Coordinates of C-alpha atoms in Angstrom, one line a residue:
M1 CA -18.3 -13.7 46.3
P2 CA -18.9 -15.9 43.4
E3 CA -22.3 -14.8 40.8
P4 CA -25.3 -16.4 41.5
G5 CA -25.3 -20.3 40.1
S6 CA -22.3 -20.6 39.9
V7 CA -19.5 -22.5 41.2
P8 CA -16.4 -22.2 42.6
S9 CA -13.7 -24.3 41.3
L10 CA -12.0 -27.6 43.5
A11 CA -8.0 -25.0 42.7
S12 CA -9.5 -22.4 42.9
T13 CA -11.3 -23.6 46.9
L14 CA -7.3 -24.5 47.1
Q15 CA -6.0 -21.6 45.9
R16 CA -8.2 -19.8 49.1
Q17 CA -7.4 -21.4 51.7
L18 CA -3.7 -22.0 51.1
A19 CA -3.3 -18.4 50.9
D20 CA -5.2 -18.2 54.1
A21 CA -3.2 -20.5 55.6
L22 CA 0.3 -18.8 54.3
T23 CA -1.0 -16.2 55.7
A24 CA -2.0 -17.2 59.0
A25 CA 1.2 -19.1 59.9
L26 CA 3.4 -15.9 58.8
P27 CA 1.3 -13.1 58.8
E28 CA 4.7 -10.5 57.9
A29 CA 5.0 -12.6 54.6
G30 CA 0.9 -10.8 53.9
A31 CA -0.8 -11.3 51.1
A32 CA 1.3 -14.5 49.2
D33 CA 0.7 -17.2 45.6
P34 CA 0.9 -20.7 46.7
L35 CA 1.7 -21.0 43.1
L36 CA -1.0 -24.1 42.4
R37 CA -0.7 -25.7 39.3
R38 CA -2.0 -29.5 38.4
S39 CA 0.1 -32.6 39.1
D40 CA 1.2 -35.3 38.1
R41 CA 2.3 -36.7 41.8
A42 CA -1.0 -35.4 43.4
D43 CA -3.8 -33.5 41.2
F44 CA -2.2 -31.0 43.1
Q45 CA 0.9 -29.7 43.9
A46 CA 2.2 -25.3 45.5
N47 CA 5.3 -24.1 44.0
G48 CA 5.2 -20.6 46.6
I49 CA 6.4 -21.2 49.4
L50 CA 10.0 -22.0 48.4
A51 CA 10.2 -18.5 46.9
L52 CA 8.2 -16.5 50.5
A53 CA 10.4 -19.0 52.5
K54 CA 14.2 -17.4 50.9
K55 CA 12.5 -13.7 50.4
L56 CA 12.0 -14.1 54.5
K57 CA 15.3 -16.4 54.9
G58 CA 13.5 -19.4 56.6
N59 CA 13.4 -23.6 56.5
P60 CA 11.1 -23.6 53.7
R61 CA 10.5 -27.1 55.1
Q62 CA 9.6 -25.6 58.2
L63 CA 6.9 -23.7 56.7
A64 CA 5.6 -25.6 54.6
A65 CA 5.3 -28.0 58.0
Q66 CA 3.1 -24.1 59.6
V67 CA 1.3 -23.8 56.3
T68 CA 0.1 -27.4 56.4
A69 CA -0.8 -26.7 60.0
A70 CA -2.6 -23.5 59.3
L71 CA -4.7 -25.9 56.5
P72 CA -8.7 -26.1 57.2
A73 CA -10.1 -29.6 58.6
G74 CA -12.8 -29.8 56.2
E75 CA -14.6 -32.1 53.2
L76 CA -11.3 -30.5 50.9
I77 CA -8.4 -32.0 51.1
E78 CA -7.6 -36.2 51.2
D79 CA -3.5 -35.6 51.9
I80 CA -1.1 -32.8 51.7
E81 CA 3.3 -34.3 51.2
V82 CA 6.0 -32.0 51.8
S83 CA 7.5 -32.8 48.6
G84 CA 11.7 -31.7 48.3
P85 CA 12.5 -27.9 49.6
G86 CA 9.1 -27.4 50.7
F87 CA 6.6 -28.1 47.9
L88 CA 3.2 -28.9 48.9
N89 CA 1.1 -32.3 46.9
I90 CA -2.2 -31.8 48.0
T91 CA -4.7 -35.2 47.2
L92 CA -9.1 -33.9 47.2
T93 CA -11.1 -36.1 48.7
D94 CA -13.4 -38.0 46.3
R95 CA -16.5 -36.0 48.7
A96 CA -15.4 -32.8 46.8
I97 CA -14.3 -33.3 43.5
T98 CA -17.9 -35.5 43.3
G99 CA -19.7 -32.4 46.0
T100 CA -19.0 -30.0 43.1
L101 CA -19.1 -31.8 40.3
A102 CA -22.8 -32.2 41.5
A103 CA -23.1 -28.6 42.5
R104 CA -21.9 -27.8 38.5
S105 CA -24.5 -30.9 37.0
A106 CA -27.1 -28.6 39.3
D107 CA -27.2 -25.5 38.2
A108 CA -30.3 -23.6 37.3
S109 CA -29.2 -21.5 34.9
G110 CA -27.6 -24.1 33.2
R111 CA -24.1 -22.6 32.0
L112 CA -22.8 -25.9 34.0
G113 CA -22.0 -23.2 37.0
V114 CA -19.8 -21.4 35.0
P115 CA -19.1 -17.7 36.3
V116 CA -19.8 -14.5 34.4
A117 CA -17.4 -12.1 35.3
A118 CA -17.9 -9.2 36.6
D119 CA -15.6 -6.9 34.4
A120 CA -17.6 -8.1 31.2
G121 CA -17.8 -5.3 28.9
R122 CA -18.6 -4.2 25.4
T123 CA -16.6 -5.5 22.5
V124 CA -16.5 -5.0 19.0
I125 CA -15.6 -8.2 16.6
D126 CA -14.6 -7.2 13.7
Y127 CA -14.7 -11.0 11.4
A128 CA -16.0 -12.6 8.3
Q129 CA -15.1 -9.9 6.2
P130 CA -16.2 -11.4 2.4
N131 CA -16.4 -8.9 -1.0
V132 CA -18.5 -7.5 -2.4
A133 CA -19.5 -9.2 -6.9
K134 CA -16.2 -11.5 -5.7
E135 CA -16.4 -15.9 -4.7
M136 CA -15.3 -16.3 -1.1
H137 CA -12.9 -18.7 -0.6
V138 CA -10.7 -20.1 1.7
G139 CA -8.8 -17.6 2.9
H140 CA -11.7 -16.6 3.8
L141 CA -12.7 -19.5 6.3
R142 CA -10.8 -18.1 8.7
S143 CA -11.9 -15.2 9.8
A144 CA -15.6 -16.5 9.5
V145 CA -14.9 -19.1 12.2
I146 CA -12.1 -18.4 14.3
G147 CA -14.4 -14.5 14.2
D148 CA -18.0 -17.2 15.6
A149 CA -16.1 -18.7 17.7
M150 CA -15.1 -16.1 19.9
V151 CA -18.6 -14.1 19.4
R152 CA -19.3 -17.2 21.5
I153 CA -17.2 -17.0 23.5
L154 CA -17.1 -14.3 25.4
E155 CA -21.2 -13.5 24.8
F156 CA -21.1 -16.8 26.8
T157 CA -18.3 -15.4 29.9
G158 CA -20.6 -12.0 29.9
E159 CA -19.0 -10.1 27.7
D160 CA -22.0 -7.5 25.6
V161 CA -20.6 -8.2 21.8
V162 CA -21.8 -6.4 18.8
R163 CA -21.0 -8.2 15.4
R164 CA -19.3 -6.2 12.9
H165 CA -19.1 -7.8 8.7
H166 CA -17.0 -5.2 7.1
I167 CA -17.4 -6.3 3.6
G168 CA -15.6 -4.7 1.0
D169 CA -18.3 -2.8 -0.5
W170 CA -17.1 0.2 -2.1
G171 CA -13.9 0.9 -4.9
T172 CA -12.9 1.7 -8.0
Q173 CA -13.7 -1.7 -9.7
F174 CA -17.8 -1.3 -9.3
G175 CA -17.3 2.1 -11.9
M176 CA -16.6 -0.3 -14.2
L177 CA -19.6 -2.8 -13.5
I178 CA -22.2 -0.4 -12.8
Q179 CA -21.3 0.8 -16.3
Y180 CA -21.4 -2.4 -17.7
L181 CA -24.3 -2.4 -15.6
I182 CA -25.8 1.0 -17.2
E183 CA -25.0 -0.2 -21.0
H184 CA -26.2 -3.6 -20.5
P185 CA -29.3 -4.3 -18.5
G186 CA -30.7 -7.3 -17.0
A187 CA -27.2 -8.5 -16.9
L188 CA -27.9 -9.0 -13.6
E189 CA -31.1 -11.3 -14.0
H190 CA -30.6 -14.7 -13.1
E191 CA -30.2 -17.6 -16.0
G192 CA -33.6 -19.4 -15.5
G193 CA -35.6 -18.0 -12.9
A194 CA -33.3 -19.1 -10.1
S195 CA -33.4 -17.4 -6.8
D196 CA -30.4 -19.1 -5.0
G197 CA -26.8 -17.9 -3.8
Q198 CA -25.4 -20.1 -6.8
A199 CA -27.5 -18.4 -8.9
A200 CA -26.4 -15.3 -7.4
M201 CA -22.4 -15.6 -7.6
S202 CA -23.1 -17.2 -11.0
T203 CA -24.5 -13.8 -12.3
L204 CA -22.0 -11.4 -10.6
N205 CA -19.2 -13.4 -12.6
R206 CA -20.5 -13.5 -15.7
V207 CA -20.9 -9.4 -15.3
Y208 CA -17.8 -9.3 -13.4
K209 CA -15.4 -11.4 -15.9
A210 CA -17.7 -10.1 -18.9
S211 CA -17.0 -5.4 -18.0
R212 CA -13.3 -7.2 -17.3
A213 CA -13.0 -8.2 -20.8
L214 CA -14.9 -4.8 -22.0
F215 CA -12.4 -2.7 -19.9
D216 CA -9.4 -4.5 -20.3
S217 CA -10.2 -4.2 -24.0
D218 CA -12.3 -0.9 -25.0
E219 CA -10.6 2.6 -23.5
E220 CA -13.5 4.5 -24.0
F221 CA -15.6 1.9 -22.1
K222 CA -12.6 2.1 -19.5
A223 CA -12.4 5.9 -20.1
R224 CA -16.8 5.7 -19.3
S225 CA -16.3 3.6 -15.9
R226 CA -13.5 6.0 -14.1
D227 CA -15.8 8.7 -15.0
R228 CA -18.8 6.5 -13.2
V229 CA -16.7 5.5 -10.1
V230 CA -16.6 10.1 -9.6
A231 CA -20.3 9.8 -10.0
L232 CA -20.8 6.5 -7.5
Q233 CA -18.3 8.2 -4.7
A234 CA -20.2 11.7 -5.9
G235 CA -23.6 10.4 -4.4
D236 CA -25.6 10.3 -7.8
P237 CA -28.5 8.6 -7.3
R238 CA -28.6 6.0 -10.5
T239 CA -25.2 4.9 -9.3
L240 CA -26.0 3.7 -6.1
E241 CA -28.8 2.4 -6.9
L242 CA -27.2 0.0 -9.6
W243 CA -23.9 0.1 -6.7
Q244 CA -27.1 -1.0 -4.6
G245 CA -28.4 -3.9 -6.8
F246 CA -24.7 -5.7 -6.9
V247 CA -24.2 -5.5 -3.0
D248 CA -27.6 -7.6 -2.8
E249 CA -27.4 -10.0 -4.9
S250 CA -23.5 -10.2 -3.5
K251 CA -25.8 -10.4 0.8
I252 CA -27.0 -13.9 -2.1
Y253 CA -24.8 -15.4 -2.0
F254 CA -22.7 -14.8 1.1
H255 CA -25.7 -15.8 3.1
S256 CA -25.6 -19.4 1.2
V257 CA -22.7 -19.8 2.1
F258 CA -22.6 -18.5 5.5
D259 CA -25.9 -21.3 5.6
K260 CA -23.1 -23.8 4.7
L261 CA -20.8 -22.8 7.4
D262 CA -23.6 -23.6 10.3
M263 CA -22.7 -19.4 10.8
E264 CA -25.6 -16.9 11.8
V265 CA -24.9 -13.3 10.1
R266 CA -27.0 -10.8 10.4
D267 CA -28.1 -7.8 7.7
P268 CA -27.7 -4.9 10.3
D269 CA -24.2 -6.2 11.5
I270 CA -23.0 -6.3 7.0
V271 CA -21.3 -2.8 8.2
G272 CA -19.4 -2.1 5.1
E273 CA -16.7 0.2 3.8
S274 CA -19.3 2.1 2.9
G275 CA -20.4 2.3 5.6
Y276 CA -18.2 4.7 6.8
N277 CA -18.2 7.2 3.4
D278 CA -19.4 10.5 4.9
M279 CA -16.4 9.5 8.1
L280 CA -13.2 10.0 5.9
T281 CA -13.4 13.9 6.0
E282 CA -14.6 15.0 8.9
T283 CA -11.5 11.9 10.2
C284 CA -9.1 13.9 8.3
R285 CA -10.0 17.0 9.1
I286 CA -9.5 16.2 12.6
L287 CA -5.7 14.2 11.8
E288 CA -4.8 17.3 9.9
E289 CA -6.0 19.9 13.0
T290 CA -4.4 17.2 15.9
G291 CA -1.0 17.4 14.1
V292 CA -1.3 13.4 14.1
A293 CA -1.1 13.3 10.7
V294 CA 1.1 15.7 8.2
R295 CA 1.2 16.5 4.0
S296 CA 3.5 15.1 2.5
E297 CA 3.4 15.6 -1.4
G298 CA 0.2 16.0 -0.8
A299 CA -1.3 13.4 0.7
L300 CA -2.6 12.6 4.0
C301 CA 0.2 11.0 5.8
V302 CA 1.1 9.8 9.5
F303 CA 5.1 8.9 10.1
F304 CA 6.2 6.2 13.0
D305 CA 9.5 5.9 14.0
D306 CA 10.2 2.4 14.4
V307 CA 8.0 1.5 10.7
K308 CA 10.8 1.7 7.6
G309 CA 11.2 1.0 4.2
P310 CA 14.6 -0.9 3.0
D311 CA 15.6 2.8 1.7
G312 CA 15.9 3.7 5.5
N313 CA 13.6 5.8 4.9
K314 CA 10.0 6.6 6.9
V315 CA 7.2 4.3 5.4
P316 CA 3.9 6.1 6.1
L317 CA 0.3 5.6 7.1
I318 CA -1.3 6.5 3.7
V319 CA -4.9 8.5 5.0
Q320 CA -6.2 10.8 1.6
K321 CA -3.9 10.2 -1.7
S322 CA -2.2 13.3 -3.2
N323 CA -5.0 13.5 -5.8
G324 CA -8.0 13.0 -3.0
G325 CA -9.0 10.0 -2.8
F326 CA -9.1 7.7 0.3
G327 CA -7.2 5.0 0.9
Y328 CA -8.2 1.8 3.3
A329 CA -7.0 3.5 6.0
A330 CA -9.1 6.4 6.3
T331 CA -12.0 3.4 6.1
D332 CA -10.4 1.5 9.3
L333 CA -10.0 5.6 11.3
S334 CA -13.0 5.9 10.6
A335 CA -14.7 2.8 11.9
I336 CA -12.8 3.0 15.5
R337 CA -13.9 6.1 15.9
D338 CA -17.5 4.8 15.3
R339 CA -16.8 2.0 17.2
V340 CA -15.9 3.7 20.1
Q341 CA -17.7 7.4 19.9
D342 CA -21.3 5.6 18.8
L343 CA -21.5 2.2 20.0
K344 CA -19.5 3.1 23.4
A345 CA -17.5 0.0 23.0
D346 CA -14.0 -0.7 25.4
T347 CA -13.0 -3.6 23.2
L348 CA -12.2 -4.1 19.5
L349 CA -11.1 -7.2 18.5
Y350 CA -10.3 -7.4 14.8
V351 CA -10.1 -11.2 13.4
V352 CA -8.1 -10.3 10.5
D353 CA -5.3 -12.1 8.3
A354 CA -1.5 -12.1 10.0
R355 CA -0.4 -10.5 6.9
Q356 CA -2.5 -7.2 7.5
S357 CA -0.8 -6.8 10.9
L358 CA 1.5 -3.7 10.0
H359 CA -1.2 -2.0 8.9
F360 CA -3.3 -2.9 11.7
K361 CA -0.7 -2.1 14.0
M362 CA 0.1 1.2 12.2
V363 CA -3.6 2.7 12.1
F364 CA -4.2 1.9 15.8
E365 CA -1.4 3.5 16.4
T366 CA -2.4 6.7 14.6
A367 CA -6.1 6.7 16.3
R368 CA -3.9 6.3 20.1
R369 CA -2.5 9.4 18.7
A370 CA -5.8 10.8 18.0
G371 CA -6.8 9.7 21.4
W372 CA -9.6 7.5 20.6
L373 CA -7.8 4.0 22.3
N374 CA -6.6 5.3 25.7
E375 CA -6.9 3.5 28.8
D376 CA -10.2 2.5 28.5
V377 CA -10.5 1.8 25.1
K378 CA -8.3 -1.0 23.2
A379 CA -7.9 -2.7 20.1
V380 CA -6.1 -6.0 19.4
Q381 CA -6.4 -7.8 16.0
L382 CA -6.5 -11.4 16.3
A383 CA -4.0 -11.8 14.0
F384 CA -4.6 -15.2 11.7
G385 CA -2.3 -18.2 9.4
T386 CA -2.7 -19.1 5.5
V387 CA -4.7 -22.3 5.3
L388 CA -2.4 -24.6 3.3
G389 CA -2.8 -27.4 1.1
K390 CA -0.6 -31.1 2.3
D391 CA 2.5 -29.3 0.1
G392 CA 2.7 -27.1 2.6
K393 CA 1.7 -24.4 0.4
P394 CA -0.8 -21.8 -0.1
F395 CA -4.2 -24.2 -0.7
K396 CA -4.7 -24.1 -4.7
T397 CA -6.4 -26.1 -7.1
R398 CA -4.7 -27.6 -9.7
E399 CA -4.9 -25.1 -11.8
G400 CA -3.6 -22.5 -9.6
E401 CA -6.8 -20.6 -8.6
T402 CA -7.3 -19.9 -4.6
V403 CA -10.3 -23.0 -3.3
R404 CA -13.6 -21.7 -4.2
L405 CA -14.9 -22.1 -0.3
E406 CA -18.2 -23.5 -1.0
D407 CA -16.8 -26.1 -3.0
L408 CA -14.3 -26.6 0.4
L409 CA -17.6 -27.3 2.6
D410 CA -19.8 -29.2 -0.6
E411 CA -15.9 -31.7 -0.7
A412 CA -15.4 -32.1 3.3
V413 CA -19.8 -32.8 3.6
E414 CA -19.3 -35.5 0.9
R415 CA -16.4 -37.0 3.3
A416 CA -17.8 -37.3 5.9
T417 CA -21.6 -38.1 4.6
A418 CA -19.3 -41.9 3.7
V419 CA -18.1 -41.7 7.4
V420 CA -21.8 -41.7 9.0
R421 CA -23.3 -43.7 6.3
E422 CA -20.1 -46.2 7.6
K423 CA -22.1 -46.7 10.6
A424 CA -25.3 -45.3 9.8
A425 CA -26.7 -49.0 10.1
K426 CA -24.8 -50.6 13.9
V427 CA -27.1 -47.8 15.0
G428 CA -30.1 -47.5 12.4
L429 CA -29.9 -43.9 11.0
S430 CA -32.3 -43.0 9.1
E431 CA -31.3 -41.4 5.2
E432 CA -31.9 -38.9 6.8
E433 CA -30.6 -38.8 10.0
I434 CA -27.1 -39.5 7.7
T435 CA -27.9 -36.2 5.5
E436 CA -28.5 -34.2 8.8
N437 CA -25.6 -35.7 10.3
G438 CA -23.2 -36.1 7.7
R439 CA -23.9 -31.9 7.4
Y440 CA -22.9 -31.2 10.4
V441 CA -19.7 -33.3 10.9
G442 CA -18.2 -32.2 7.3
V443 CA -18.9 -28.9 8.5
G444 CA -17.2 -29.4 12.1
A445 CA -14.4 -30.9 11.5
V446 CA -13.1 -27.8 9.1
K447 CA -13.7 -25.6 11.1
Y448 CA -12.4 -27.4 14.4
A449 CA -9.4 -28.5 12.0
D450 CA -9.2 -24.2 12.1
L451 CA -10.4 -23.9 15.6
S452 CA -8.1 -26.6 16.5
T453 CA -4.3 -24.9 15.8
S454 CA -3.9 -21.4 17.3
A455 CA -4.6 -19.0 15.1
V456 CA -1.8 -17.1 14.3
R457 CA -0.2 -20.0 12.6
D458 CA -0.7 -21.7 8.9
Y459 CA -2.3 -25.4 9.2
K460 CA -2.7 -27.8 6.7
F461 CA -6.2 -28.7 5.0
D462 CA -6.1 -32.7 5.2
L463 CA -9.4 -33.7 4.5
D464 CA -8.7 -37.2 5.2
Q465 CA -7.4 -36.6 8.9
M466 CA -10.2 -33.9 9.5
V467 CA -13.0 -36.6 9.4
S468 CA -11.0 -39.7 10.9
L469 CA -12.7 -41.0 14.0
N470 CA -9.9 -41.0 15.4
G471 CA -7.1 -38.5 16.9
D472 CA -8.1 -34.9 17.5
T473 CA -10.6 -34.2 15.1
S474 CA -14.4 -32.9 15.6
V475 CA -15.6 -36.1 14.4
Y476 CA -13.6 -38.0 17.6
L477 CA -15.2 -35.5 19.5
Q478 CA -18.5 -36.2 18.3
Y479 CA -18.7 -39.9 18.3
A480 CA -17.9 -39.2 22.7
Y481 CA -20.6 -37.8 22.9
A482 CA -22.7 -39.5 20.9
R483 CA -21.8 -42.3 22.6
I484 CA -22.7 -41.4 26.0
Q485 CA -26.3 -40.2 24.5
S486 CA -26.3 -44.5 23.5
I487 CA -25.3 -44.8 27.1
L488 CA -28.2 -43.1 28.4
R489 CA -30.4 -44.5 26.3
K490 CA -29.5 -48.1 27.8
A491 CA -29.3 -47.3 31.3
G492 CA -33.3 -48.6 31.7
D493 CA -34.7 -47.9 34.8
A494 CA -31.1 -45.9 36.3
V495 CA -31.1 -42.4 36.6
P496 CA -28.3 -40.9 37.0
A497 CA -27.1 -39.6 40.8
A498 CA -24.2 -37.9 41.9
H499 CA -22.9 -40.3 45.3
P500 CA -20.3 -38.3 47.1
E501 CA -19.7 -40.9 50.3
L502 CA -18.8 -42.7 47.4
A503 CA -14.4 -43.9 46.2
L504 CA -13.9 -43.1 43.5
A505 CA -11.7 -44.9 40.8
P506 CA -8.2 -43.4 38.7
A507 CA -9.7 -42.9 35.9
E508 CA -13.1 -41.6 37.6
R509 CA -10.4 -39.0 40.0
A510 CA -9.5 -37.7 36.7
L511 CA -12.3 -37.5 34.2
G512 CA -13.5 -35.4 37.1
L513 CA -10.9 -33.4 38.0
H514 CA -10.9 -32.4 34.2
L515 CA -15.3 -31.6 34.4
D516 CA -14.1 -29.3 37.2
Q517 CA -11.7 -26.9 35.1
F518 CA -14.2 -25.8 32.6
G519 CA -15.1 -22.2 33.2
E520 CA -11.8 -22.0 34.0
V521 CA -10.5 -23.4 30.5
L522 CA -13.2 -20.2 28.9
A523 CA -11.5 -17.1 31.2
E524 CA -8.4 -18.2 30.0
V525 CA -9.9 -18.4 26.2
A526 CA -12.1 -15.4 26.4
A527 CA -9.0 -13.5 27.8
G528 CA -6.5 -14.4 25.3
Y529 CA -8.6 -14.8 22.1
E530 CA -7.1 -18.6 21.6
P531 CA -10.2 -20.8 21.3
H532 CA -8.2 -23.2 20.1
K533 CA -7.3 -23.5 24.3
L534 CA -10.6 -24.4 24.4
A535 CA -10.9 -27.4 21.8
A536 CA -7.6 -29.1 22.9
Y537 CA -9.6 -29.1 27.1
L538 CA -12.2 -30.9 24.9
Y539 CA -10.0 -33.5 23.2
Q540 CA -8.0 -34.1 27.2
L541 CA -11.9 -34.4 27.9
A542 CA -12.7 -36.6 25.3
S543 CA -8.9 -39.1 25.8
H544 CA -9.6 -39.0 29.6
L545 CA -14.0 -39.8 28.8
T546 CA -11.9 -43.2 26.2
T547 CA -10.1 -44.0 29.6
F548 CA -12.7 -44.1 31.6
Y549 CA -14.9 -46.5 29.8
D550 CA -12.1 -48.6 29.4
Q551 CA -11.4 -49.0 32.9
C552 CA -14.7 -48.4 33.9
Q553 CA -17.6 -50.2 33.5
V554 CA -21.4 -47.6 33.2
L555 CA -24.3 -50.4 33.1
S556 CA -22.4 -53.0 34.2
P557 CA -24.1 -56.0 36.5
D558 CA -21.8 -57.0 39.1
N559 CA -22.3 -52.9 40.0
A560 CA -23.6 -51.8 42.7
P561 CA -26.8 -49.2 41.8
E562 CA -25.1 -46.3 43.4
V563 CA -22.1 -47.1 41.4
V564 CA -24.0 -47.2 38.3
E565 CA -26.2 -44.6 39.0
N566 CA -22.6 -42.7 39.6
R567 CA -21.0 -43.2 37.1
L568 CA -23.9 -42.4 34.5
F569 CA -24.4 -39.3 36.2
L570 CA -20.3 -38.3 35.6
V571 CA -20.5 -39.0 32.0
G572 CA -23.9 -37.3 31.8
L573 CA -21.9 -34.1 33.1
T574 CA -19.1 -34.5 30.1
A575 CA -22.4 -35.1 27.7
R576 CA -23.4 -31.5 28.4
T577 CA -19.5 -30.4 28.6
L578 CA -18.9 -31.5 25.9
H579 CA -22.3 -30.0 24.4
Q580 CA -21.8 -26.5 25.2
G581 CA -18.1 -26.5 25.1
M582 CA -18.4 -27.8 21.2
E583 CA -21.2 -25.0 20.5
L584 CA -19.3 -22.6 22.2
L585 CA -16.9 -23.4 18.5
G586 CA -19.9 -23.4 16.5
I587 CA -20.1 -27.8 16.1
R588 CA -23.0 -30.0 16.2
T589 CA -23.2 -32.6 18.3
P590 CA -25.6 -35.3 17.0
E591 CA -27.4 -37.4 19.6
R592 CA -26.4 -40.5 17.2
L593 CA -23.7 -41.7 15.4

């Protein structure tokens, strides 16, 4: 039974009817899959009869005829053609298409009839992981954008999602920074008294460069800095207080960048490396006592048969160094313990650079051997590729520096604002609307370029293409949405209303069938952690809409009133689906562009 408020898709209803007809025609076959898919020859094609006939040594065309005869007479199927060696080409009734879309539109929950997953669990998603006292660069973009989209999509499909931002807030560099601050009180004060994120980052940059220069040139300062690391790790109150100052200053900056990205990052969800310090010793003790990790040359290591170096020797995961210090593995394993045992997660999702895949493969396998991951609790790395420049090389400035994320976003907004301004007079946008829409279009362009590429692939960062009105861009989708809003505003007394009794034009059918797939696409995206499939669906939806505009005038005076109402209904539902889909990608849809 579907959930209250959910609307079964046309494909799922047809699948059920075909499966029942197969069972009725061939009871000896048991439950059989009709292998239903979309088709260019009709609305759907069922290919399962051929395999079933081979299995039962029967005539496939004869079996196809039996199945066709067993299908119920009703409002779903308009026509069935037996093709080739027993394929079924199935055309649905216009009434079924419009009626199903009407049910989606009328869903009181506002979910467009998309069901909540019956098997939803709790996922902890680790994404957007900047480093304290360091600027965010283009390399931080993908984790933030992909992670934010997956949070939205998983929550929409019913998953209980816990966000975690595993920021780099611990390590030896803090000894240098804190020691400099002790010897130069007031170094973290902002010049001119400014309190924004840019001022915070400017101050942190200044302190970092000055302390690094001193560290590299003054052996006595270097020794004092190393002593300060020991004091930090030992929990010295004054040292911790100064360390907290760096963390707080960095958070001001982080939040300013995430605000530019139009992303919500909440303080309670920021649990950095330091958040697991109290667990590290126990994590190592458990691993050693259970034999999962062993001592090798003084270090606590986990070995794997399939991880070897160029010399053929096994390369271990080092959990604790020979000098007693803890590596990243100890922190990551402690985080797994916390997320499984305290947060009660059944899925751990890590949105992390593909270049860290070996590390996480080793960490996950270690956690499995320790029993923290098992059949009921899984860990998945949603690995992503590199952002490239137009030359196909890692994206850098002309000076060879890594591109600052803020600079990149500012330029995207500047370019997008120019595009919006070009059409502003025609639409009648105010200067305030131009500025706001420029931001939504610019940030949306950056996000969509990232999300429309399969995460594991590298992609080229080309702002000219990203803010183009043509092609597979967010601007194309945003203009499609705004165009519908314009039509709805011009509709006058005509009210959107579904008329299932009307025959549909080919472009109306194609648009309607695509609209009906929204829930199925979301389920696939959530199951495989593949937001690019949602982006592809939305682009195809906008493309169907463009064809519809070309072939089916909405507000033509030559149309009967019910045709106008039905077409307004179709474009209205398209707008709602575009809006919902774009929102799940973290992209705004302005009402006027």
